[in-house]
Structure formats: structure tokens, C-alpha cells
Amino acid sequence: MRRALALAAALCAGPAGAQDEVAVWTLSLEGEAAYLVYGVPDSDDGRIALSCRKGSGRVTVMAPVTHRVESRLDPSGRWLDARERPSPWPVAVSLRSGSARAELRGQAQPDEMNGGSTVEATLAAGSPVLLAFSRSGRLSLTAYGERVEEPPSPTGQAAAFLKACG
């Protein structure tokens, strides 16, 4: 899943000087994967990202939170939490779109760029919460008591993304 996160971040990656630009939803359906990312184009500011392998029927939702799980880097280069457990760490994730909600077991990994954590959870592309997202464009993720919610995606983008996911 690190590859998916890196590719999703790459959709928004670019020169650091673009930080004053406005965040937008970007849909990418090229290759074997599909991505729907909310962030500032041509920057490293990716706020929420959905990804899937086309036709897989599974979608991964990722978002940064300010909560920091890791406490230290061990000599082998693994991030460890305060109880010496290596990343990724389990986390309860709630996704919501309108009245539809999904309670998921997700994972958290260090977000070295922002100092917090990146949270991700995977669910079926046909789940009620993602079907509601395809109609409304609205989606929020809650983990560690923090809620990540962005403006709705443009009409049809969420539906096109989920259609590609299968």
C-alpha cells in the first residue's frame, strides 16, 4: 500500500512554491490503478486520497492526521511506537458520506513530511458509504478523534472513480 500512497502523493507532487494555490479534486484513471485525490496541484499538499487497482472491487482511502503514533526509529530503519511495535499500527477509522457510515479497522504509518500520521482503510467499492460518496461527492474520514473532510468532489468524478474500481 506504500506504493499506492506514493502514487497518490505524486498526483499532487511538484515544486514547493505552489503552496498558495487552491486545493482541488484530481481524478486519474491511467494504467492499472485509479486515483481520486484532493490537494494542491503541483505541490506536496495531498489531503485525502482514494486509490484502487482497476476492477478489483476494493478502494483504499488515505488521509493525513496530526496525531503522531511513532516514537522512534530503530537501527534497522523501522518506526516504533511507545510500546516498541513496528509500523503500520492498527487504528479505528470511520468513513461517512451523508447518512451512510462505515466503521473500519485501518492502519497508521508515520507521515515524516508533516510530522503526524497517514491513516488508511480499505473497503468494498460497492459499500453503502462509497455509493453515497459517488452520488454526493462528500466523504469524511475520522481517526484518533480527528476528522478530515474536504469540499465535495465535482459531479461525476467520484462515480467515475468507483466505476473504474469495479
CSV table of N, CA and C in Angstrom, one decimal:
chain,number,residue,atom,x,y,z
A,1,MET,N,0.8,-1.2,0.0
A,1,MET,CA,0.0,0.0,0.0
A,1,MET,C,0.9,1.3,0.0
A,2,ARG,N,2.1,1.1,0.4
A,2,ARG,CA,3.0,2.3,0.4
A,2,ARG,C,3.1,2.8,-1.0
A,3,ARG,N,3.1,1.9,-2.0
A,3,ARG,CA,3.2,2.3,-3.4
A,3,ARG,C,2.0,3.1,-3.8
A,4,ALA,N,0.8,2.7,-3.4
A,4,ALA,CA,-0.4,3.5,-3.7
A,4,ALA,C,-0.4,4.8,-3.0
A,5,LEU,N,0.1,4.9,-1.8
A,5,LEU,CA,0.3,6.2,-1.1
A,5,LEU,C,1.2,7.1,-1.9
A,6,ALA,N,2.4,6.5,-2.3
A,6,ALA,CA,3.4,7.3,-3.0
A,6,ALA,C,2.8,7.8,-4.4
A,7,LEU,N,2.1,6.9,-5.1
A,7,LEU,CA,1.5,7.4,-6.3
A,7,LEU,C,0.4,8.4,-6.1
A,8,ALA,N,-0.4,8.3,-5.1
A,8,ALA,CA,-1.4,9.3,-4.8
A,8,ALA,C,-0.8,10.6,-4.5
A,9,ALA,N,0.3,10.6,-3.7
A,9,ALA,CA,1.0,11.8,-3.4
A,9,ALA,C,1.6,12.4,-4.6
A,10,ALA,N,2.1,11.6,-5.5
A,10,ALA,CA,2.7,12.0,-6.7
A,10,ALA,C,1.7,12.8,-7.6
A,11,LEU,N,0.5,12.5,-7.5
A,11,LEU,CA,-0.5,13.3,-8.3
A,11,LEU,C,-0.5,14.8,-7.8
A,12,CYS,N,-0.1,15.0,-6.6
A,12,CYS,CA,-0.1,16.4,-6.1
A,12,CYS,C,1.4,16.9,-5.9
A,13,ALA,N,2.3,16.0,-6.3
A,13,ALA,CA,3.7,16.4,-6.0
A,13,ALA,C,4.3,17.3,-7.1
A,14,GLY,N,5.2,18.1,-6.7
A,14,GLY,CA,5.8,19.1,-7.6
A,14,GLY,C,6.6,20.1,-6.8
A,15,PRO,N,6.8,21.3,-7.4
A,15,PRO,CA,7.6,22.4,-6.7
A,15,PRO,C,6.9,22.9,-5.5
A,16,ALA,N,7.7,23.1,-4.4
A,16,ALA,CA,7.1,23.6,-3.2
A,16,ALA,C,6.5,25.0,-3.3
A,17,GLY,N,6.8,25.7,-4.3
A,17,GLY,CA,6.3,27.1,-4.4
A,17,GLY,C,4.8,27.2,-4.7
A,18,ALA,N,4.2,26.1,-4.9
A,18,ALA,CA,2.7,26.1,-5.3
A,18,ALA,C,1.8,26.1,-4.1
A,19,GLN,N,2.4,26.3,-2.9
A,19,GLN,CA,1.6,26.2,-1.7
A,19,GLN,C,0.5,27.2,-1.6
A,20,ASP,N,0.5,28.4,-2.3
A,20,ASP,CA,-0.6,29.4,-2.2
A,20,ASP,C,-1.7,29.0,-3.1
A,21,GLU,N,-1.6,28.0,-3.9
A,21,GLU,CA,-2.7,27.6,-4.8
A,21,GLU,C,-3.9,27.0,-4.1
A,22,VAL,N,-5.0,26.8,-4.8
A,22,VAL,CA,-6.2,26.3,-4.2
A,22,VAL,C,-6.2,24.8,-4.4
A,23,ALA,N,-6.6,24.0,-3.3
A,23,ALA,CA,-6.7,22.6,-3.4
A,23,ALA,C,-8.0,22.2,-4.3
A,24,VAL,N,-7.8,21.2,-5.1
A,24,VAL,CA,-8.9,20.7,-6.0
A,24,VAL,C,-8.9,19.2,-6.0
A,25,TRP,N,-10.0,18.6,-6.5
A,25,TRP,CA,-10.0,17.1,-6.7
A,25,TRP,C,-9.4,16.8,-8.0
A,26,THR,N,-8.5,15.8,-8.1
A,26,THR,CA,-7.9,15.3,-9.3
A,26,THR,C,-8.2,13.8,-9.5
A,27,LEU,N,-8.7,13.5,-10.6
A,27,LEU,CA,-9.1,12.1,-11.0
A,27,LEU,C,-8.1,11.6,-12.0
A,28,SER,N,-7.5,10.4,-11.7
A,28,SER,CA,-6.6,9.8,-12.7
A,28,SER,C,-7.0,8.3,-12.9
A,29,LEU,N,-7.3,8.0,-14.1
A,29,LEU,CA,-7.7,6.6,-14.5
A,29,LEU,C,-6.7,5.9,-15.4
A,30,GLU,N,-5.5,6.4,-15.4
A,30,GLU,CA,-4.5,5.9,-16.3
A,30,GLU,C,-3.8,4.6,-15.8
A,31,GLY,N,-3.4,3.7,-16.6
A,31,GLY,CA,-2.7,2.5,-16.2
A,31,GLY,C,-3.7,1.5,-15.5
A,32,GLU,N,-3.1,0.7,-14.6
A,32,GLU,CA,-3.8,-0.3,-13.9
A,32,GLU,C,-4.5,0.2,-12.6
A,33,ALA,N,-4.2,1.4,-12.2
A,33,ALA,CA,-4.7,2.0,-11.0
A,33,ALA,C,-5.6,3.2,-11.3
A,34,ALA,N,-6.5,3.5,-10.3
A,34,ALA,CA,-7.3,4.7,-10.4
A,34,ALA,C,-7.1,5.5,-9.1
A,35,TYR,N,-7.1,6.8,-9.2
A,35,TYR,CA,-6.9,7.7,-8.0
A,35,TYR,C,-7.8,8.8,-8.1
A,36,LEU,N,-8.3,9.2,-6.9
A,36,LEU,CA,-9.1,10.4,-6.8
A,36,LEU,C,-8.5,11.1,-5.6
A,37,VAL,N,-7.9,12.3,-5.8
A,37,VAL,CA,-7.1,12.9,-4.7
A,37,VAL,C,-7.5,14.4,-4.6
A,38,TYR,N,-7.7,14.8,-3.3
A,38,TYR,CA,-7.9,16.2,-3.0
A,38,TYR,C,-6.7,16.8,-2.5
A,39,GLY,N,-6.1,17.8,-3.2
A,39,GLY,CA,-4.9,18.5,-2.8
A,39,GLY,C,-4.6,19.6,-3.7
A,40,VAL,N,-3.5,20.3,-3.5
A,40,VAL,CA,-3.0,21.4,-4.3
A,40,VAL,C,-2.2,20.8,-5.4
A,41,PRO,N,-2.6,21.0,-6.7
A,41,PRO,CA,-1.9,20.5,-7.8
A,41,PRO,C,-0.4,21.1,-7.8
A,42,ASP,N,0.5,20.2,-8.3
A,42,ASP,CA,1.9,20.6,-8.4
A,42,ASP,C,2.5,21.0,-7.1
A,43,SER,N,2.1,20.3,-6.0
A,43,SER,CA,2.6,20.5,-4.7
A,43,SER,C,2.7,19.2,-3.9
A,44,ASP,N,3.2,19.2,-2.7
A,44,ASP,CA,3.2,18.0,-1.9
A,44,ASP,C,2.0,18.0,-0.9
A,45,ASP,N,1.0,18.9,-1.2
A,45,ASP,CA,-0.2,19.0,-0.3
A,45,ASP,C,-1.3,18.1,-0.8
A,46,GLY,N,-1.2,16.8,-0.4
A,46,GLY,CA,-2.3,15.9,-0.7
A,46,GLY,C,-3.1,15.7,0.6
A,47,ARG,N,-4.4,16.0,0.7
A,47,ARG,CA,-5.1,16.0,1.9
A,47,ARG,C,-5.9,14.7,2.1
A,48,ILE,N,-6.5,14.2,1.1
A,48,ILE,CA,-7.3,12.9,1.1
A,48,ILE,C,-7.1,12.3,-0.2
A,49,ALA,N,-6.9,11.0,-0.2
A,49,ALA,CA,-6.7,10.3,-1.5
A,49,ALA,C,-7.5,8.9,-1.4
A,50,LEU,N,-8.1,8.6,-2.5
A,50,LEU,CA,-8.7,7.3,-2.7
A,50,LEU,C,-8.0,6.6,-3.9
A,51,SER,N,-7.7,5.3,-3.7
A,51,SER,CA,-7.0,4.6,-4.8
A,51,SER,C,-7.5,3.2,-4.9
A,52,CYS,N,-7.3,2.6,-6.0
A,52,CYS,CA,-7.7,1.2,-6.2
A,52,CYS,C,-7.0,0.6,-7.4
A,53,ARG,N,-6.9,-0.7,-7.5
A,53,ARG,CA,-6.5,-1.4,-8.7
A,53,ARG,C,-7.8,-1.5,-9.5
A,54,LYS,N,-7.8,-1.1,-10.7
A,54,LYS,CA,-9.0,-1.1,-11.6
A,54,LYS,C,-9.6,-2.5,-11.6
A,55,GLY,N,-10.9,-2.6,-11.4
A,55,GLY,CA,-11.6,-3.8,-11.5
A,55,GLY,C,-11.5,-4.7,-10.2
A,56,SER,N,-10.8,-4.2,-9.2
A,56,SER,CA,-10.6,-5.0,-8.0
A,56,SER,C,-11.8,-5.1,-7.1
A,57,GLY,N,-12.6,-4.1,-7.1
A,57,GLY,CA,-13.7,-4.0,-6.2
A,57,GLY,C,-13.4,-3.5,-4.8
A,58,ARG,N,-12.1,-3.1,-4.6
A,58,ARG,CA,-11.7,-2.6,-3.3
A,58,ARG,C,-11.1,-1.2,-3.5
A,59,VAL,N,-11.4,-0.3,-2.5
A,59,VAL,CA,-10.9,1.0,-2.5
A,59,VAL,C,-10.1,1.3,-1.2
A,60,THR,N,-9.0,2.0,-1.3
A,60,THR,CA,-8.3,2.4,-0.1
A,60,THR,C,-8.4,3.9,0.0
A,61,VAL,N,-8.8,4.4,1.2
A,61,VAL,CA,-8.9,5.8,1.5
A,61,VAL,C,-7.8,6.1,2.4
A,62,MET,N,-7.0,7.2,2.1
A,62,MET,CA,-5.9,7.6,2.9
A,62,MET,C,-6.0,9.1,3.2
A,63,ALA,N,-5.6,9.5,4.4
A,63,ALA,CA,-5.6,10.9,4.8
A,63,ALA,C,-4.6,11.1,5.9
A,64,PRO,N,-4.0,12.3,5.9
A,64,PRO,CA,-3.1,12.7,7.0
A,64,PRO,C,-3.8,13.2,8.2
A,65,VAL,N,-3.3,12.9,9.4
A,65,VAL,CA,-3.8,13.4,10.6
A,65,VAL,C,-2.7,14.0,11.4
A,66,THR,N,-2.9,14.8,12.4
A,66,THR,CA,-1.8,15.4,13.2
A,66,THR,C,-1.4,14.5,14.3
A,67,HIS,N,-2.2,13.5,14.7
A,67,HIS,CA,-1.8,12.5,15.7
A,67,HIS,C,-0.5,11.8,15.3
A,68,ARG,N,0.4,11.8,16.2
A,68,ARG,CA,1.7,11.1,15.9
A,68,ARG,C,1.8,9.8,16.7
A,69,VAL,N,1.9,8.7,16.0
A,69,VAL,CA,2.0,7.4,16.7
A,69,VAL,C,3.4,7.0,17.0
A,70,GLU,N,4.3,7.2,16.1
A,70,GLU,CA,5.7,6.7,16.3
A,70,GLU,C,6.4,7.5,17.4
A,71,SER,N,7.4,6.8,18.0
A,71,SER,CA,8.2,7.5,19.0
A,71,SER,C,9.6,7.5,18.6
A,72,ARG,N,10.1,6.5,17.9
A,72,ARG,CA,11.5,6.5,17.5
A,72,ARG,C,11.7,5.6,16.3
A,73,LEU,N,12.8,5.8,15.6
A,73,LEU,CA,13.3,5.0,14.5
A,73,LEU,C,14.4,4.0,15.1
A,74,ASP,N,14.2,2.7,14.8
A,74,ASP,CA,15.2,1.8,15.4
A,74,ASP,C,16.4,1.7,14.4
A,75,PRO,N,17.4,1.0,14.8
A,75,PRO,CA,18.6,1.0,14.0
A,75,PRO,C,18.4,0.4,12.6
A,76,SER,N,17.4,-0.5,12.5
A,76,SER,CA,17.2,-1.1,11.2
A,76,SER,C,16.3,-0.2,10.2
A,77,GLY,N,15.9,1.0,10.8
A,77,GLY,CA,15.1,1.9,10.0
A,77,GLY,C,13.6,1.8,10.1
A,78,ARG,N,13.1,1.0,11.0
A,78,ARG,CA,11.7,0.8,11.3
A,78,ARG,C,11.2,1.8,12.3
A,79,TRP,N,10.0,2.4,12.1
A,79,TRP,CA,9.4,3.2,13.1
A,79,TRP,C,8.7,2.4,14.1
A,80,LEU,N,8.9,2.7,15.4
A,80,LEU,CA,8.4,2.0,16.5
A,80,LEU,C,7.5,2.9,17.3
A,81,ASP,N,6.4,2.4,17.9
A,81,ASP,CA,5.6,3.2,18.8
A,81,ASP,C,6.1,3.1,20.2
A,82,ALA,N,5.5,3.7,21.2
A,82,ALA,CA,5.9,3.8,22.5
A,82,ALA,C,6.1,2.4,23.2
A,83,ARG,N,5.3,1.4,22.6
A,83,ARG,CA,5.4,0.0,23.2
A,83,ARG,C,6.3,-0.8,22.3
A,84,GLU,N,7.1,-0.2,21.5
A,84,GLU,CA,8.1,-0.9,20.6
A,84,GLU,C,7.5,-1.7,19.5
A,85,ARG,N,6.3,-1.4,19.1
A,85,ARG,CA,5.7,-2.2,18.0
A,85,ARG,C,6.0,-1.4,16.7
A,86,PRO,N,6.4,-2.2,15.6
A,86,PRO,CA,6.8,-1.5,14.4
A,86,PRO,C,5.5,-1.1,13.6
A,87,SER,N,5.7,-0.1,12.7
A,87,SER,CA,4.6,0.4,11.9
A,87,SER,C,4.3,-0.7,10.8
A,88,PRO,N,3.1,-0.7,10.2
A,88,PRO,CA,2.0,0.1,10.5
A,88,PRO,C,1.3,-0.3,11.8
A,89,TRP,N,0.5,0.7,12.3
A,89,TRP,CA,-0.2,0.4,13.6
A,89,TRP,C,-1.7,0.4,13.3
A,90,PRO,N,-2.4,-0.5,14.0
A,90,PRO,CA,-3.9,-0.6,13.8
A,90,PRO,C,-4.6,0.7,14.4
A,91,VAL,N,-5.6,1.1,13.7
A,91,VAL,CA,-6.4,2.3,14.1
A,91,VAL,C,-7.8,2.1,13.7
A,92,ALA,N,-8.7,2.5,14.5
A,92,ALA,CA,-10.2,2.6,14.1
A,92,ALA,C,-10.4,3.7,13.2
A,93,VAL,N,-11.1,3.5,12.1
A,93,VAL,CA,-11.3,4.5,11.1
A,93,VAL,C,-12.8,4.5,10.8
A,94,SER,N,-13.4,5.7,10.8
A,94,SER,CA,-14.8,5.9,10.4
A,94,SER,C,-14.8,6.7,9.1
A,95,LEU,N,-15.6,6.2,8.2
A,95,LEU,CA,-15.8,6.9,6.9
A,95,LEU,C,-17.3,7.3,6.9
A,96,ARG,N,-17.6,8.5,6.4
A,96,ARG,CA,-19.0,8.9,6.4
A,96,ARG,C,-19.3,9.7,5.1
A,97,SER,N,-20.4,9.4,4.5
A,97,SER,CA,-20.9,10.2,3.4
A,97,SER,C,-22.4,10.3,3.6
A,98,GLY,N,-22.9,11.5,3.9
A,98,GLY,CA,-24.3,11.7,4.2
A,98,GLY,C,-24.7,10.8,5.4
A,99,SER,N,-25.7,10.0,5.3
A,99,SER,CA,-26.2,9.2,6.4
A,99,SER,C,-25.5,7.8,6.4
A,100,ALA,N,-24.7,7.5,5.4
A,100,ALA,CA,-24.0,6.2,5.3
A,100,ALA,C,-22.7,6.3,6.1
A,101,ARG,N,-22.4,5.3,6.8
A,101,ARG,CA,-21.2,5.3,7.6
A,101,ARG,C,-20.6,3.9,7.6
A,102,ALA,N,-19.2,3.8,7.6
A,102,ALA,CA,-18.5,2.6,7.7
A,102,ALA,C,-17.5,2.7,8.9
A,103,GLU,N,-17.5,1.7,9.7
A,103,GLU,CA,-16.5,1.6,10.8
A,103,GLU,C,-15.5,0.5,10.4
A,104,LEU,N,-14.2,0.9,10.3
A,104,LEU,CA,-13.2,0.0,9.7
A,104,LEU,C,-12.0,-0.1,10.6
A,105,ARG,N,-11.3,-1.2,10.4
A,105,ARG,CA,-10.0,-1.3,11.1
A,105,ARG,C,-9.0,-0.9,10.0
A,106,GLY,N,-8.3,0.1,10.3
A,106,GLY,CA,-7.3,0.7,9.3
A,106,GLY,C,-5.9,0.6,9.9
A,107,GLN,N,-5.0,1.3,9.2
A,107,GLN,CA,-3.6,1.3,9.6
A,107,GLN,C,-3.1,2.8,9.6
A,108,ALA,N,-2.1,3.0,10.5
A,108,ALA,CA,-1.5,4.3,10.5
A,108,ALA,C,0.0,4.1,10.3
A,109,GLN,N,0.6,5.0,9.6
A,109,GLN,CA,2.0,5.0,9.3
A,109,GLN,C,2.6,6.4,9.5
A,110,PRO,N,3.9,6.5,9.8
A,110,PRO,CA,4.4,7.8,10.0
A,110,PRO,C,4.3,8.7,8.8
A,111,ASP,N,3.9,9.9,9.0
A,111,ASP,CA,3.9,10.9,8.0
A,111,ASP,C,5.1,11.8,8.2
A,112,GLU,N,6.3,11.4,7.7
A,112,GLU,CA,7.5,12.1,8.0
A,112,GLU,C,7.5,13.6,7.5
A,113,MET,N,6.8,13.9,6.4
A,113,MET,CA,6.8,15.2,5.9
A,113,MET,C,6.0,16.2,6.8
A,114,ASN,N,4.9,15.7,7.4
A,114,ASN,CA,4.1,16.6,8.2
A,114,ASN,C,4.2,16.4,9.7
A,115,GLY,N,4.8,15.4,10.1
A,115,GLY,CA,5.1,15.1,11.5
A,115,GLY,C,3.9,14.4,12.2
A,116,GLY,N,2.9,14.1,11.5
A,116,GLY,CA,1.8,13.3,12.1
A,116,GLY,C,1.8,11.9,11.6
A,117,SER,N,0.6,11.4,11.2
A,117,SER,CA,0.5,10.0,10.7
A,117,SER,C,-0.4,10.1,9.5
A,118,THR,N,-0.2,9.1,8.6
A,118,THR,CA,-1.1,8.8,7.5
A,118,THR,C,-2.0,7.6,7.8
A,119,VAL,N,-3.3,7.8,7.8
A,119,VAL,CA,-4.2,6.8,8.1
A,119,VAL,C,-4.8,6.2,6.8
A,120,GLU,N,-5.0,4.9,6.7
A,120,GLU,CA,-5.6,4.3,5.6
A,120,GLU,C,-6.5,3.2,6.0
A,121,ALA,N,-7.6,3.0,5.2
A,121,ALA,CA,-8.5,1.9,5.4
A,121,ALA,C,-9.0,1.5,4.0
A,122,THR,N,-9.3,0.2,3.9
A,122,THR,CA,-9.8,-0.4,2.6
A,122,THR,C,-11.1,-1.0,2.8
A,123,LEU,N,-12.0,-0.7,1.8
A,123,LEU,CA,-13.4,-1.3,1.8
A,123,LEU,C,-13.8,-1.6,0.4
A,124,ALA,N,-15.0,-2.2,0.4
A,124,ALA,CA,-15.5,-2.6,-0.9
A,124,ALA,C,-16.0,-1.4,-1.7
A,125,ALA,N,-15.7,-1.4,-3.0
A,125,ALA,CA,-16.1,-0.2,-3.9
A,125,ALA,C,-17.7,-0.1,-3.8
A,126,GLY,N,-18.4,-1.2,-3.6
A,126,GLY,CA,-19.9,-1.1,-3.6
A,126,GLY,C,-20.4,-0.9,-2.2
A,127,SER,N,-19.6,-0.5,-1.2
A,127,SER,CA,-20.1,-0.3,0.1
A,127,SER,C,-21.1,0.9,0.2
A,128,PRO,N,-22.0,0.9,1.1
A,128,PRO,CA,-23.0,2.0,1.2
A,128,PRO,C,-22.4,3.4,1.3
A,129,VAL,N,-21.3,3.5,2.0
A,129,VAL,CA,-20.6,4.8,2.2
A,129,VAL,C,-20.0,5.3,0.9
A,130,LEU,N,-19.4,4.4,0.1
A,130,LEU,CA,-18.8,4.8,-1.1
A,130,LEU,C,-19.9,5.0,-2.2
A,131,LEU,N,-21.0,4.3,-2.2
A,131,LEU,CA,-22.1,4.5,-3.1
A,131,LEU,C,-22.7,5.9,-2.8
A,132,ALA,N,-22.8,6.3,-1.5
A,132,ALA,CA,-23.3,7.6,-1.2
A,132,ALA,C,-22.3,8.7,-1.6
A,133,PHE,N,-21.0,8.4,-1.5
A,133,PHE,CA,-20.0,9.3,-2.0
A,133,PHE,C,-20.1,9.5,-3.5
A,134,SER,N,-20.4,8.4,-4.2
A,134,SER,CA,-20.5,8.6,-5.7
A,134,SER,C,-21.6,9.5,-6.1
A,135,ARG,N,-22.7,9.6,-5.2
A,135,ARG,CA,-23.8,10.4,-5.5
A,135,ARG,C,-23.6,11.9,-5.1
A,136,SER,N,-23.0,12.0,-3.9
A,136,SER,CA,-22.9,13.4,-3.3
A,136,SER,C,-21.5,14.0,-3.5
A,137,GLY,N,-20.5,13.2,-3.7
A,137,GLY,CA,-19.1,13.8,-3.7
A,137,GLY,C,-18.5,14.1,-2.4
A,138,ARG,N,-19.3,13.9,-1.3
A,138,ARG,CA,-18.9,14.2,0.0
A,138,ARG,C,-18.4,12.9,0.8
A,139,LEU,N,-17.2,13.1,1.4
A,139,LEU,CA,-16.6,12.0,2.2
A,139,LEU,C,-15.8,12.6,3.3
A,140,SER,N,-16.0,12.0,4.5
A,140,SER,CA,-15.1,12.4,5.6
A,140,SER,C,-14.5,11.1,6.3
A,141,LEU,N,-13.3,11.3,6.8
A,141,LEU,CA,-12.6,10.2,7.5
A,141,LEU,C,-12.3,10.7,8.9
A,142,THR,N,-12.6,9.8,9.9
A,142,THR,CA,-12.2,10.2,11.3
A,142,THR,C,-11.4,9.1,11.8
A,143,ALA,N,-10.3,9.5,12.5
A,143,ALA,CA,-9.3,8.6,13.2
A,143,ALA,C,-8.6,9.4,14.3
A,144,TYR,N,-8.4,8.7,15.4
A,144,TYR,CA,-7.7,9.4,16.5
A,144,TYR,C,-8.5,10.6,16.9
A,145,GLY,N,-9.8,10.6,16.8
A,145,GLY,CA,-10.6,11.8,17.1
A,145,GLY,C,-10.5,13.0,16.2
A,146,GLU,N,-9.8,12.8,15.1
A,146,GLU,CA,-9.6,13.9,14.1
A,146,GLU,C,-10.5,13.6,12.9
A,147,ARG,N,-11.1,14.6,12.4
A,147,ARG,CA,-12.0,14.4,11.2
A,147,ARG,C,-11.4,15.2,10.1
A,148,VAL,N,-11.2,14.4,8.9
A,148,VAL,CA,-10.7,15.0,7.7
A,148,VAL,C,-11.9,15.1,6.7
A,149,GLU,N,-12.3,16.3,6.4
A,149,GLU,CA,-13.4,16.4,5.4
A,149,GLU,C,-13.1,17.6,4.5
A,150,GLU,N,-13.2,17.3,3.2
A,150,GLU,CA,-12.9,18.3,2.2
A,150,GLU,C,-14.2,18.7,1.5
A,151,PRO,N,-14.2,19.7,0.6
A,151,PRO,CA,-15.3,20.1,-0.2
A,151,PRO,C,-15.7,18.9,-1.1
A,152,PRO,N,-17.0,18.8,-1.5
A,152,PRO,CA,-17.3,17.7,-2.4
A,152,PRO,C,-16.6,17.6,-3.7
A,153,SER,N,-16.4,16.4,-4.2
A,153,SER,CA,-15.7,16.3,-5.5
A,153,SER,C,-16.7,16.7,-6.6
A,154,PRO,N,-16.2,17.2,-7.7
A,154,PRO,CA,-17.1,17.6,-8.8
A,154,PRO,C,-18.0,16.5,-9.2
A,155,THR,N,-19.2,16.9,-9.7
A,155,THR,CA,-20.2,15.9,-10.1
A,155,THR,C,-19.6,14.9,-11.1
A,156,GLY,N,-19.8,13.7,-10.8
A,156,GLY,CA,-19.4,12.6,-11.7
A,156,GLY,C,-18.0,12.0,-11.4
A,157,GLN,N,-17.1,12.8,-10.7
A,157,GLN,CA,-15.7,12.3,-10.5
A,157,GLN,C,-15.7,11.1,-9.6
A,158,ALA,N,-16.4,11.1,-8.5
A,158,ALA,CA,-16.5,10.0,-7.5
A,158,ALA,C,-17.1,8.8,-8.2
A,159,ALA,N,-18.2,9.0,-9.0
A,159,ALA,CA,-18.8,7.9,-9.7
A,159,ALA,C,-17.9,7.3,-10.7
A,160,ALA,N,-17.2,8.1,-11.5
A,160,ALA,CA,-16.2,7.6,-12.5
A,160,ALA,C,-15.1,6.8,-11.8
A,161,PHE,N,-14.6,7.3,-10.7
A,161,PHE,CA,-13.6,6.6,-9.9
A,161,PHE,C,-14.1,5.2,-9.5
A,162,LEU,N,-15.2,5.2,-8.8
A,162,LEU,CA,-15.8,3.9,-8.3
A,162,LEU,C,-16.1,3.0,-9.5
A,163,LYS,N,-16.5,3.5,-10.6
A,163,LYS,CA,-16.8,2.6,-11.7
A,163,LYS,C,-15.5,1.9,-12.2
A,164,ALA,N,-14.4,2.7,-12.2
A,164,ALA,CA,-13.2,2.1,-12.6
A,164,ALA,C,-12.7,1.0,-11.6
A,165,CYS,N,-13.0,1.2,-10.3
A,165,CYS,CA,-12.6,0.3,-9.3
A,165,CYS,C,-13.4,-1.0,-9.4
A,166,GLY,N,-14.6,-1.0,-9.9
A,166,GLY,CA,-15.3,-2.2,-10.1
A,166,GLY,C,-16.3,-2.5,-9.0
